Short mmCIF file of C-alpha atoms and ligand atoms in Angstrom, two decimals:
data_model
loop_
_atom_site.label_atom_id
_atom_site.label_comp_id
_atom_site.label_asym_id
_atom_site.label_seq_id
_atom_site.Cartn_x
_atom_site.Cartn_y
_atom_site.Cartn_z
CA MET K 1 38.28 -22.71 32.94
CA LYS K 2 41.38 -20.80 33.85
CA SER K 3 43.26 -21.67 37.01
CA GLY K 4 46.87 -21.30 38.07
CA ILE K 5 49.24 -20.39 40.84
CA THR K 6 51.53 -17.53 41.47
CA ALA K 7 53.92 -16.68 44.41
CA TRP K 8 56.09 -13.43 45.24
CA ARG K 9 58.51 -12.77 47.85
CA SER K 10 58.41 -9.18 48.53
CA PRO K 11 60.66 -7.35 51.14
CA SER K 12 59.91 -4.72 53.80
CA ASN K 13 61.53 -1.29 53.60
CA ILE K 14 62.61 1.40 56.03
CA ALA K 15 61.76 5.12 55.20
CA LEU K 16 64.39 7.74 55.86
CA VAL K 17 62.11 10.58 54.91
CA LYS K 18 58.71 9.57 56.34
CA TYR K 19 55.32 9.38 54.91
CA TRP K 20 52.85 10.40 57.62
CA GLY K 21 49.66 12.14 56.74
CA LYS K 22 47.68 11.76 53.60
CA LYS K 23 45.89 13.96 50.94
CA GLY K 24 43.02 12.63 48.98
CA PHE K 25 42.72 8.67 48.62
CA GLN K 26 45.91 7.26 49.81
CA LEU K 27 48.13 10.24 48.45
CA PRO K 28 50.97 11.44 50.41
CA GLY K 29 51.16 14.73 52.07
CA ASN K 30 54.77 14.73 51.18
CA PRO K 31 57.16 12.62 49.16
CA SER K 32 59.23 9.78 50.99
CA VAL K 33 62.40 7.86 50.26
CA SER K 34 63.19 4.51 51.61
CA MET K 35 65.64 1.59 51.54
CA THR K 36 64.29 -1.89 50.62
CA LEU K 37 65.49 -4.63 52.98
CA THR K 38 66.66 -8.16 52.03
CA HIS K 39 65.86 -10.64 55.12
CA SER K 40 62.66 -9.12 56.38
CA TYR K 41 59.98 -10.27 53.58
CA THR K 42 56.57 -11.69 53.19
CA GLU K 43 55.85 -14.57 50.79
CA THR K 44 52.37 -14.73 49.40
CA THR K 45 51.11 -17.56 47.10
CA ILE K 46 47.71 -17.32 45.42
CA GLU K 47 46.05 -20.27 43.73
CA TYR K 48 43.33 -18.97 41.48
CA SER K 49 40.43 -20.73 39.78
CA GLN K 50 37.74 -19.53 37.68
CA LYS K 51 34.11 -19.65 39.05
CA ALA K 52 31.51 -21.17 36.75
CA ASP K 53 28.53 -20.16 39.15
CA SER K 54 28.63 -16.48 39.98
CA GLU K 55 30.23 -13.10 39.23
CA LYS K 56 31.00 -12.69 42.87
CA PRO K 57 34.67 -13.01 43.87
CA SER K 58 35.63 -15.23 46.80
CA PHE K 59 38.90 -15.94 48.83
CA ASN K 60 40.30 -17.85 51.78
CA PHE K 61 43.20 -16.39 53.66
CA LEU K 62 45.83 -18.42 55.85
CA PHE K 63 48.76 -16.83 57.62
CA HIS K 64 51.77 -19.39 58.40
CA GLY K 65 49.12 -22.04 57.31
CA GLU K 66 46.49 -20.81 59.94
CA LYS K 67 43.40 -18.71 59.91
CA ASN K 68 44.15 -15.21 61.13
CA ILE K 69 40.89 -13.12 61.34
CA THR K 70 42.72 -9.83 61.59
CA PHE K 71 44.86 -10.18 58.51
CA GLU K 72 41.88 -11.99 56.71
CA ARG K 73 39.79 -8.69 57.21
CA ARG K 74 42.79 -6.49 55.99
CA THR K 75 43.18 -8.75 52.90
CA GLY K 76 39.57 -8.58 52.25
CA ILE K 77 39.61 -4.75 52.31
CA PHE K 78 42.49 -4.61 49.92
CA LEU K 79 41.01 -7.27 47.61
CA GLU K 80 37.80 -4.77 47.25
CA ILE K 81 40.08 -2.01 45.92
CA ALA K 82 42.12 -4.36 43.81
CA LEU K 83 39.15 -5.81 41.99
CA LYS K 84 38.33 -2.20 40.95
CA GLU K 85 41.68 -1.93 39.39
CA LEU K 86 41.84 -5.34 38.03
CA PRO K 87 38.14 -6.28 37.19
CA ALA K 88 39.25 -9.65 35.36
CA LEU K 89 39.84 -11.01 38.83
CA LYS K 90 36.22 -10.81 39.68
CA HIS K 91 35.37 -14.27 38.10
CA PHE K 92 38.00 -15.88 40.25
CA HIS K 93 38.18 -17.70 43.61
CA LEU K 94 41.60 -16.97 45.25
CA ASP K 95 43.29 -19.29 47.88
CA ILE K 96 45.87 -16.93 49.52
CA GLU K 97 48.57 -18.12 51.75
CA SER K 98 51.15 -15.63 53.44
CA SER K 99 54.07 -16.06 55.61
CA ASN K 100 56.82 -13.53 57.14
CA SER K 101 60.42 -14.16 57.40
CA PHE K 102 60.58 -12.24 60.63
CA PRO K 103 58.96 -13.20 63.75
CA HIS K 104 55.33 -12.11 63.70
CA SER K 105 55.80 -10.41 67.14
CA ALA K 106 59.04 -8.61 66.27
CA GLY K 107 57.07 -5.36 66.37
CA ILE K 108 58.18 -4.87 62.59
CA ALA K 109 55.50 -3.29 60.34
CA SER K 110 54.58 -5.98 57.92
CA SER K 111 52.08 -4.00 55.72
CA ALA K 112 54.88 -2.99 53.32
CA SER K 113 56.03 -6.51 52.62
CA SER K 114 52.58 -8.15 52.83
CA ILE K 115 50.60 -5.68 50.82
CA SER K 116 53.35 -5.47 48.13
CA SER K 117 53.54 -9.32 47.61
CA LEU K 118 49.78 -9.34 47.51
CA ALA K 119 49.71 -6.61 44.88
CA LEU K 120 52.29 -8.36 42.77
CA CYS K 121 50.52 -11.59 42.87
CA LEU K 122 47.31 -9.95 41.75
CA CYS K 123 49.09 -8.07 38.89
CA GLN K 124 50.76 -11.26 37.76
CA ILE K 125 47.42 -13.27 37.90
CA ASN K 126 45.83 -10.39 36.06
CA GLN K 127 48.47 -10.83 33.20
CA GLN K 128 47.85 -14.60 33.13
CA VAL K 129 44.04 -14.58 32.84
CA SER K 130 43.94 -11.57 30.53
CA GLY K 131 46.86 -12.99 28.30
CA ILE K 132 48.30 -9.50 28.02
CA ILE K 133 51.93 -9.44 29.02
CA GLU K 134 52.99 -5.95 30.06
CA ASP K 135 56.37 -4.62 29.76
CA GLU K 136 58.32 -4.93 32.99
CA GLU K 137 58.34 -1.37 33.84
CA ILE K 138 54.41 -1.01 33.40
CA PHE K 139 54.06 -4.20 35.48
CA TYR K 140 55.98 -2.83 38.35
CA ARG K 141 54.34 0.57 38.27
CA LYS K 142 50.87 -0.94 38.18
CA ALA K 143 51.84 -3.16 41.01
CA SER K 144 53.27 -0.20 43.10
CA ARG K 145 50.19 1.92 42.42
CA LEU K 146 48.06 -0.90 43.48
CA ALA K 147 50.09 -1.51 46.56
CA ARG K 148 49.83 2.13 47.42
CA MET K 149 46.00 1.91 47.67
CA GLY K 150 46.40 -0.75 50.58
CA SER K 151 49.42 0.69 52.25
CA GLY K 152 51.45 3.73 51.23
CA SER K 153 54.70 2.40 52.35
CA ALA K 154 54.00 -0.81 50.31
CA SER K 155 54.27 1.17 47.07
CA ARG K 156 58.04 1.36 47.77
CA SER K 157 58.51 -2.23 48.66
CA VAL K 158 57.88 -3.14 44.90
CA TYR K 159 61.38 -1.85 43.95
CA GLY K 160 64.83 -2.83 45.34
CA GLY K 161 67.56 -0.37 46.72
CA TRP K 162 66.69 3.23 47.07
CA VAL K 163 63.10 4.29 46.42
CA LEU K 164 61.23 7.50 46.19
CA TRP K 165 57.33 7.88 46.47
CA GLY K 166 55.83 11.08 45.89
CA GLU K 167 56.44 14.01 43.65
CA THR K 168 59.41 15.98 43.98
CA PRO K 169 60.98 18.42 41.52
CA VAL K 170 64.46 16.82 41.42
CA ILE K 171 63.30 13.50 39.96
CA SER K 172 61.48 14.01 36.68
CA ASN K 173 59.51 10.67 36.87
CA SER K 174 58.36 10.92 40.44
CA SER K 175 54.65 10.66 41.05
CA ASN K 176 52.27 10.56 44.09
CA ASP K 177 50.54 7.76 42.39
CA TYR K 178 53.34 5.19 42.48
CA ALA K 179 57.01 4.69 43.77
CA PHE K 180 59.99 5.22 41.62
CA PRO K 181 63.43 3.41 42.07
CA ILE K 182 66.31 5.83 42.46
CA SER K 183 69.26 3.50 43.08
CA ASP K 184 70.76 4.42 39.73
CA TYR K 185 71.43 7.80 41.23
CA ALA K 186 73.06 6.45 44.33
CA ASN K 187 76.73 6.74 45.22
CA LYS K 188 78.13 3.30 45.75
CA VAL K 189 78.63 3.91 49.62
CA PHE K 190 74.85 3.78 50.00
CA ASN K 191 74.54 0.53 47.91
CA THR K 192 76.47 -1.32 50.74
CA TYR K 193 74.13 -0.19 53.58
CA TYR K 194 73.09 -2.27 56.58
CA ASP K 195 70.20 -1.97 58.72
CA ALA K 196 70.60 -3.48 62.23
CA ILE K 197 66.98 -3.57 63.66
CA LEU K 198 67.05 -3.51 67.25
CA ILE K 199 63.79 -4.94 68.89
CA VAL K 200 63.28 -3.03 71.98
CA ASN K 201 59.66 -4.12 72.36
CA SER K 202 57.75 -6.76 70.15
CA GLY K 203 54.42 -5.86 71.04
CA VAL K 204 51.53 -5.06 68.64
CA LYS K 205 51.14 -1.15 68.10
CA GLN K 206 48.58 0.44 70.30
CA VAL K 207 47.62 2.89 67.35
CA THR K 208 47.29 1.44 63.86
CA SER K 209 48.72 3.25 61.04
CA SER K 210 45.41 4.26 59.70
CA GLU K 211 44.29 5.69 62.99
CA GLY K 212 47.64 7.47 63.09
CA HIS K 213 47.20 8.96 59.54
CA LYS K 214 43.81 9.97 60.40
CA LEU K 215 44.94 11.99 63.48
CA MET K 216 47.22 13.92 61.28
CA GLU K 217 44.20 15.56 59.73
CA SER K 218 43.76 17.74 62.86
CA ASN K 219 47.52 18.01 63.89
CA PRO K 220 48.60 21.76 64.14
CA PHE K 221 51.92 20.82 62.76
CA ARG K 222 50.51 18.93 59.59
CA GLU K 223 51.51 21.69 56.91
CA ILE K 224 54.99 22.13 58.47
CA LYS K 225 55.53 18.30 58.32
CA PHE K 226 54.63 18.11 54.84
CA LEU K 227 56.91 21.24 53.80
CA SER K 228 59.74 20.07 55.87
CA GLY K 229 59.44 16.40 54.46
CA SER K 230 59.46 17.76 50.89
CA GLN K 231 62.59 19.81 51.45
CA ASN K 232 64.19 16.78 53.29
CA VAL K 233 63.58 14.60 50.22
CA ILE K 234 65.42 16.99 47.92
CA GLU K 235 68.37 17.18 50.40
CA LEU K 236 68.42 13.54 50.96
CA ILE K 237 68.50 12.61 47.23
CA ASP K 238 71.34 15.15 46.80
CA ALA K 239 73.20 13.43 49.91
CA ILE K 240 72.57 9.74 48.38
CA LYS K 241 73.85 10.99 45.10
CA ASN K 242 77.02 12.60 46.55
CA GLY K 243 77.75 9.90 49.09
CA ASN K 244 77.43 12.56 51.72
CA GLU K 245 76.93 10.28 54.90
CA LYS K 246 76.79 13.24 57.31
CA VAL K 247 73.92 15.09 55.62
CA PHE K 248 72.21 11.72 55.18
CA ARG K 249 72.50 11.11 58.84
CA ASN K 250 71.17 14.63 59.81
CA ILE K 251 68.23 14.34 57.72
CA ALA K 252 67.48 10.69 58.72
CA GLU K 253 67.57 11.32 62.39
CA TYR K 254 65.64 14.62 62.32
CA GLU K 255 63.04 12.74 60.26
CA ALA K 256 62.84 9.90 62.89
CA MET K 257 62.37 12.42 65.64
CA SER K 258 59.91 14.67 63.68
CA LEU K 259 57.72 11.60 62.96
CA HIS K 260 57.40 10.85 66.75
CA ALA K 261 56.92 14.41 67.41
CA MET K 262 53.71 13.95 65.12
CA PHE K 263 52.60 11.24 67.42
CA LEU K 264 53.21 13.31 70.50
CA THR K 265 51.25 16.39 69.07
CA SER K 266 48.17 14.32 67.90
CA ASN K 267 45.11 14.59 69.80
CA PRO K 268 44.83 12.40 71.44
CA TYR K 269 48.65 12.06 71.62
CA PHE K 270 50.27 8.57 71.68
CA VAL K 271 53.84 7.63 72.73
CA LEU K 272 55.44 4.77 70.98
CA LEU K 273 59.05 5.36 72.32
CA LYS K 274 60.22 3.28 75.25
CA PRO K 275 62.96 4.10 77.79
CA GLU K 276 65.38 1.77 76.09
CA THR K 277 64.92 3.42 72.61
CA LEU K 278 66.26 6.75 74.27
CA GLN K 279 68.96 4.77 76.09
CA ILE K 280 70.14 3.20 72.79
CA ILE K 281 70.03 6.89 71.05
CA ASP K 282 72.13 8.03 73.92
CA ARG K 283 74.80 5.32 73.44
CA LEU K 284 74.83 5.76 69.68
CA ASN K 285 75.51 9.53 70.04
CA LYS K 286 78.39 8.89 72.55
CA PHE K 287 79.74 6.25 70.46
CA ARG K 288 79.69 8.35 67.26
CA ASN K 289 81.41 11.18 69.22
CA GLU K 290 84.08 8.79 70.53
CA SER K 291 84.68 6.81 67.47
CA GLY K 292 84.29 9.35 64.60
CA LEU K 293 82.42 6.60 62.68
CA GLU K 294 79.55 7.87 60.32
CA PHE K 295 76.30 5.87 60.97
CA CYS K 296 72.85 6.84 61.82
CA PHE K 297 69.51 5.62 63.33
CA THR K 298 65.96 5.91 62.27
CA LEU K 299 62.72 4.80 63.80
CA ASP K 300 59.38 3.53 62.27
CA ALA K 301 56.06 3.97 63.93
CA GLY K 302 57.41 1.88 67.12
CA PRO K 303 59.87 1.81 69.69
CA ASN K 304 62.49 -0.21 67.71
CA ILE K 305 65.67 1.26 66.45
CA HIS K 306 66.92 0.89 62.85
CA LEU K 307 70.73 1.41 63.03
CA LEU K 308 72.03 2.17 59.35
CA TYR K 309 75.64 1.93 58.40
CA SER K 310 77.93 1.19 55.50
CA GLU K 311 79.92 -2.06 54.85
CA SER K 312 83.24 -0.31 55.47
CA ILE K 313 82.65 -0.27 59.27
CA ARG K 314 80.41 -3.40 59.70
CA GLU K 315 82.80 -5.22 62.06
CA ARG K 316 82.99 -2.27 64.42
CA MET K 317 79.25 -1.87 64.35
CA ILE K 318 78.60 -5.55 65.05
CA ALA K 319 81.08 -5.55 67.96
CA PHE K 320 79.29 -2.38 69.51
CA ILE K 321 75.79 -3.75 69.07
CA ARG K 322 76.86 -6.96 70.88
CA SER K 323 78.70 -5.18 73.65
CA ASP K 324 76.56 -2.12 74.28
CA LEU K 325 73.15 -2.38 72.63
CA ILE K 326 71.54 -5.95 72.89
CA PHE K 327 71.31 -5.42 76.66
CA PHE K 328 68.45 -2.82 75.83
CA CYS K 329 66.76 -5.27 73.33
CA GLU K 330 63.85 -7.55 74.25
CA LYS K 331 65.45 -11.03 74.93
CA GLY K 332 68.46 -9.63 73.11
CA MET K 333 66.65 -9.77 69.82
CA TRP K 334 67.90 -8.05 66.73
CA ILE K 335 67.82 -8.53 63.03
CA ASP K 336 70.94 -8.24 60.79
CA ASP K 337 69.36 -6.85 57.63
CA ARG K 338 70.71 -5.04 54.58
CA ILE K 339 69.83 -3.18 51.48
CA GLY K 340 68.12 -5.46 48.92
CA LYS K 341 67.26 -6.08 45.43
CA GLY K 342 63.55 -6.15 45.81
CA PRO K 343 60.72 -8.54 44.97
CA GLU K 344 61.29 -11.96 43.49
CA LEU K 345 58.81 -14.02 41.74
CA ILE K 346 59.07 -17.50 43.22
CA GLN K 347 56.32 -19.41 41.59
CA ASN K 348 54.36 -18.98 38.48
O1 PMV X 1 52.11 2.56 54.89
P1 PMV X 1 51.37 2.79 55.94
O2 PMV X 1 50.02 3.46 55.77
O3 PMV X 1 51.26 1.82 57.12
O4 PMV X 1 52.18 4.09 56.76
C1 PMV X 1 53.42 3.88 57.19
C2 PMV X 1 54.09 5.12 57.61
C3 PMV X 1 55.54 4.79 58.24
O5 PMV X 1 55.92 3.64 58.38
C4 PMV X 1 55.46 5.32 59.67
C5 PMV X 1 56.51 5.81 57.72
C6 PMV X 1 56.73 5.37 56.08
O6 PMV X 1 56.93 6.13 55.31
O7 PMV X 1 57.08 4.17 55.90
#
């Protein structure tokens, strides 16, 4: 009887060109590009043991050592998908334990890190129980494809640095099926990027991302969003290659605003921005005009600001965050994160 344990740490990522709206089964309406983070991650450990009695798979799930019905249900849905892709796991019982490095109530989307860490563990176990060791590129591609089926943004977290998910004519290996790392193309300035996550509100989102994606099906701006997202990916990759921070900023901020424009033009509409979000944006624009520094902000599906900047201006950005921005953050909360190397196998 086979049994064992595996654990992966997988980081979250922040998209610069956003995936919002699907085609087919978990395929993106347009390609997206993200930066993988370092300090915001999920660790997932799975202990697996072969079952003697039945073909039926089973699992237990704990989050930070405790039962969590919502996450357990989501894990169950993902496992059903995963077992179709990795049928060898059908004969196993899985004890899954997960924890996040960032506070649960920080209002940071955790599906990218949690689903990618789960997908990596499952692909690892699949190798162990089947005895077929895949080459690294195939292993990560398989994990990215599987993660995508649980959460689109999770497909990108399987890789470090700058990551593309979705077909674009400018990268020959790009695919809607799985993500593809593009850091090798990046100018060195972008490999020193930081992300200050300013927590404006730590509440749970009032619209889940699956509900939001669903609303895109009837959004009148759907096709325009897909077209402009596809064009923005081409221009953003070019800016990343050439170290053009100004073009990068224009695209990132436009994408952040058009993501929220999609929320506002859904039916029913939903508003995720808070007054403090707009106040921070206002301060950032003034600071940029006065200082001439090149930095940018982006937003995920929530009110929190991701402030992206390069290492060369770190001291001035930290000073500005402390003097002008943390006042708008809930209990002064912010996370000092940066570009990261991607997932890590921590137990095998
Ligand atoms: O991965 P999902 O299905 O939770 O969708 C996430 C979409 C955004 O986070 C809003 C944008 C993105 O590309 O990460």
